[in-house]
Amino acid sequence: MLEPLLPMLLKKTIVLASESPRRVEILKKVGLKFKAVPSKFEENLDKAAFKHPYEYAKATAKGKALDVFKSYSENTENCDEIPDVIIAADTVVTLDDTIYGKPEDDKDAFEMLTRFSGRTQTVYTGVCIIYNQADNCSTDNKGADQINTFHDATDVTFSTMTSDVIQGYIDTGEPMGKAGGYGIQGIGGSLVESIHGDYYNVMGFPLNHFCRHLQEYLQNQTIA
Amino acid sequence: MLEPLLPMLLKKTIVLASESPRRVEILKKVGLKFKAVPSKFEENLDKAAFKHPYEYAKATAKGKALDVFKSYSENTENCDEIPDVIIAADTVVTLDDTIYGKPEDDKDAFEMLTRFSGRTQTVYTGVCIIYNQADNCSTDNKGADQINTFHDATDVTFSTMTSDVIQGYIDTGEPMGKAGGYGIQGIGGSLVESIHGDYYNVMGFPLNHFCRHLQEYLQNQTIA
């Protein structure tokens, strides 16, 4: 969707505040050139403090983006050295009002997947985009006034899974490091009967929503 | 989902009657070992002769599977040389009672994508699996009596796309060779707002349905 905008986008410095191989893969897919920089933001916000899981995901994404923004702005007096666009995302899985992050160990993954068996869960990805506004740039304000957040939701329905199937899947090693203990883009895809929403949102980044947001933003104003 | 069955499946000779890189990729994902053999079946069945698009997709898949089965059985007197399992699939895209296959050229792709803009289409993949029953094997009957077909349907909703966006996508070269003129697993994924059903079905092979079918089949009987 971004093809008509690529000539403009390729002139911008873009940073993905994440080293998640899945997010890197999704953003590369649409032809964006960017640098992946890990955020040091601790993902430990109080889940109970948020009315809705997507608010938690958006706040965590914002924390990641701001952390990377600060690491740039604190190390320079020159606005031009701050990336034009910083992108961050956070994905959570929810079922019965519980938010599931990455499993702690195989036992935890087994419990999560057992709960998901034959059920429909919702995956939320919160996204935060910081646009560095050179026009607004000063020592006091290095341009982080353009902070946009949004989220996307996708329902994921699992097949009914026996313990053997769940254990067999855990033994592949795939569940660790993934929200909800599965990777829809990997072997985990065979466990999923149906989804409703954006597939890439389940993988960790709502590609279509992101492209539409960028399109709208660029049509309304010129980024520095 | 197939992990508990893999020790049994790895002893079987499995042929995928297709050289589609996407189908090869999906089947490899779940750990199956198989050989990809192109079918010479001409995909020219009369679409109007079928009451429903999925009947057409299943008949084409059956044609592909039987073609590969015959190429094996005609070249041997020995049932053991015929693969234990032959898998074929065919994918079609439908909107307003029209079946869309692969675009003939860029102009055709442009027309298809213009029709899909802002609309929901349905993707059907028909699958045919031939199990070679050694118990039933004779010179007259080389085991093709176990022919199973099924299909899966996924709704795909596109964003509203301008001519620039459509032309920009066509210029990437991705639409050619793909049913409906797009690849959801590639740059085309950015055009899709939402899907309802199995993502892999849109890519060309209903992975979850296939695994459930195989699971059920193997639980009910022993394949040769």
PDB file of C-alpha atoms in Angstrom, chain A residues 1-4 29-30 152 159-161 164-165 168-169 172 184-187 189-200 207-208 211-212 215, chain B residues 1-4 29-30 152 159-161 164-165 168-169 172 184-187 189-200 207-208 211-212 215:
ATOM      1  CA  MET A   1       0.000   0.000   0.000  1.00  0.00           C
ATOM      2  CA  LEU A   2       2.936   2.331   0.608  1.00  0.00           C
ATOM      3  CA  GLU A   3       4.447   2.097  -2.882  1.00  0.00           C
ATOM      4  CA  PRO A   4       3.332   5.602  -3.996  1.00  0.00           C
ATOM      5  CA  LYS A  29       7.914  -6.657   3.554  1.00  0.00           C
ATOM      6  CA  VAL A  30       6.482  -3.273   2.542  1.00  0.00           C
ATOM      7  CA  ASP A 152      -5.647  -3.305  16.330  1.00  0.00           C
ATOM      8  CA  SER A 159      -8.690 -26.107  17.416  1.00  0.00           C
ATOM      9  CA  THR A 160      -9.391 -28.421  20.311  1.00  0.00           C
ATOM     10  CA  MET A 161      -5.956 -29.747  21.232  1.00  0.00           C
ATOM     11  CA  ASP A 164      -0.162 -34.795  23.307  1.00  0.00           C
ATOM     12  CA  VAL A 165      -0.634 -32.155  20.645  1.00  0.00           C
ATOM     13  CA  GLY A 168       4.374 -31.980  20.977  1.00  0.00           C
ATOM     14  CA  TYR A 169       4.140 -28.325  20.029  1.00  0.00           C
ATOM     15  CA  THR A 172       9.423 -27.880  19.110  1.00  0.00           C
ATOM     16  CA  ILE A 184       0.909 -18.202  14.166  1.00  0.00           C
ATOM     17  CA  GLN A 185       3.566 -17.734  11.464  1.00  0.00           C
ATOM     18  CA  GLY A 186       5.264 -21.010  12.424  1.00  0.00           C
ATOM     19  CA  ILE A 187       4.204 -24.503  13.425  1.00  0.00           C
ATOM     20  CA  GLY A 189      -0.288 -21.864  12.508  1.00  0.00           C
ATOM     21  CA  SER A 190      -1.498 -25.471  12.275  1.00  0.00           C
ATOM     22  CA  LEU A 191      -3.288 -25.100  15.645  1.00  0.00           C
ATOM     23  CA  VAL A 192      -5.349 -22.110  14.558  1.00  0.00           C
ATOM     24  CA  GLU A 193      -8.693 -22.884  12.964  1.00  0.00           C
ATOM     25  CA  SER A 194      -9.694 -19.348  12.116  1.00  0.00           C
ATOM     26  CA  ILE A 195      -8.833 -15.730  12.724  1.00  0.00           C
ATOM     27  CA  HIS A 196     -10.954 -12.605  12.398  1.00  0.00           C
ATOM     28  CA  GLY A 197      -8.948  -9.459  11.753  1.00  0.00           C
ATOM     29  CA  ASP A 198      -5.433  -8.726  10.509  1.00  0.00           C
ATOM     30  CA  TYR A 199      -3.111 -11.748  10.462  1.00  0.00           C
ATOM     31  CA  TYR A 200      -0.031  -9.542  10.863  1.00  0.00           C
ATOM     32  CA  LEU A 207       0.554  -3.869   8.966  1.00  0.00           C
ATOM     33  CA  ASN A 208      -2.568  -2.610   7.196  1.00  0.00           C
ATOM     34  CA  CYS A 211       0.100   1.725   6.409  1.00  0.00           C
ATOM     35  CA  ARG A 212      -3.252   3.518   6.526  1.00  0.00           C
ATOM     36  CA  GLN A 215      -0.716   7.338   4.459  1.00  0.00           C
TER      37      GLN A 215
ATOM     38  CA  MET B   1      -0.658 -30.181  15.451  1.00  0.00           C
ATOM     39  CA  LEU B   2       0.938 -33.163  13.711  1.00  0.00           C
ATOM     40  CA  GLU B   3       3.877 -33.589  16.123  1.00  0.00           C
ATOM     41  CA  PRO B   4       2.471 -36.740  17.843  1.00  0.00           C
ATOM     42  CA  LYS B  29       6.284 -25.700   8.252  1.00  0.00           C
ATOM     43  CA  VAL B  30       4.610 -28.631  10.024  1.00  0.00           C
ATOM     44  CA  ASP B 152     -11.937 -24.380   3.246  1.00  0.00           C
ATOM     45  CA  SER B 159      -8.833  -1.578   2.143  1.00  0.00           C
ATOM     46  CA  THR B 160     -10.117   1.021  -0.276  1.00  0.00           C
ATOM     47  CA  MET B 161      -7.251   1.421  -2.732  1.00  0.00           C
ATOM     48  CA  ASP B 164      -1.896   4.828  -7.540  1.00  0.00           C
ATOM     49  CA  VAL B 165      -1.814   2.236  -4.778  1.00  0.00           C
ATOM     50  CA  GLY B 168       2.249   0.737  -7.330  1.00  0.00           C
ATOM     51  CA  TYR B 169       1.487  -2.788  -6.139  1.00  0.00           C
ATOM     52  CA  THR B 172       6.264  -4.703  -7.670  1.00  0.00           C
ATOM     53  CA  ILE B 184      -1.347 -11.988   1.215  1.00  0.00           C
ATOM     54  CA  GLN B 185       1.990 -13.345   2.449  1.00  0.00           C
ATOM     55  CA  GLY B 186       3.897 -10.607   0.603  1.00  0.00           C
ATOM     56  CA  ILE B 187       3.484  -6.897  -0.033  1.00  0.00           C
ATOM     57  CA  GLY B 189      -0.627  -8.262   3.002  1.00  0.00           C
ATOM     58  CA  SER B 190      -0.580  -4.497   3.510  1.00  0.00           C
ATOM     59  CA  LEU B 191      -3.714  -4.124   1.336  1.00  0.00           C
ATOM     60  CA  VAL B 192      -5.793  -6.517   3.427  1.00  0.00           C
ATOM     61  CA  GLU B 193      -7.696  -4.974   6.315  1.00  0.00           C
ATOM     62  CA  SER B 194      -9.116  -8.153   7.762  1.00  0.00           C
ATOM     63  CA  ILE B 195      -9.628 -11.826   7.075  1.00  0.00           C
ATOM     64  CA  HIS B 196     -12.139 -14.273   8.535  1.00  0.00           C
ATOM     65  CA  GLY B 197     -10.997 -17.875   8.412  1.00  0.00           C
ATOM     66  CA  ASP B 198      -7.647 -19.621   7.964  1.00  0.00           C
ATOM     67  CA  TYR B 199      -4.832 -17.351   6.754  1.00  0.00           C
ATOM     68  CA  TYR B 200      -2.999 -20.272   5.154  1.00  0.00           C
ATOM     69  CA  LEU B 207      -3.178 -26.004   6.959  1.00  0.00           C
ATOM     70  CA  ASN B 208      -5.376 -26.494  10.024  1.00  0.00           C
ATOM     71  CA  CYS B 211      -3.930 -31.423   9.808  1.00  0.00           C
ATOM     72  CA  ARG B 212      -7.316 -32.231  11.335  1.00  0.00           C
ATOM     73  CA  GLN B 215      -5.259 -36.724  12.280  1.00  0.00           C
TER      74      GLN B 215
END
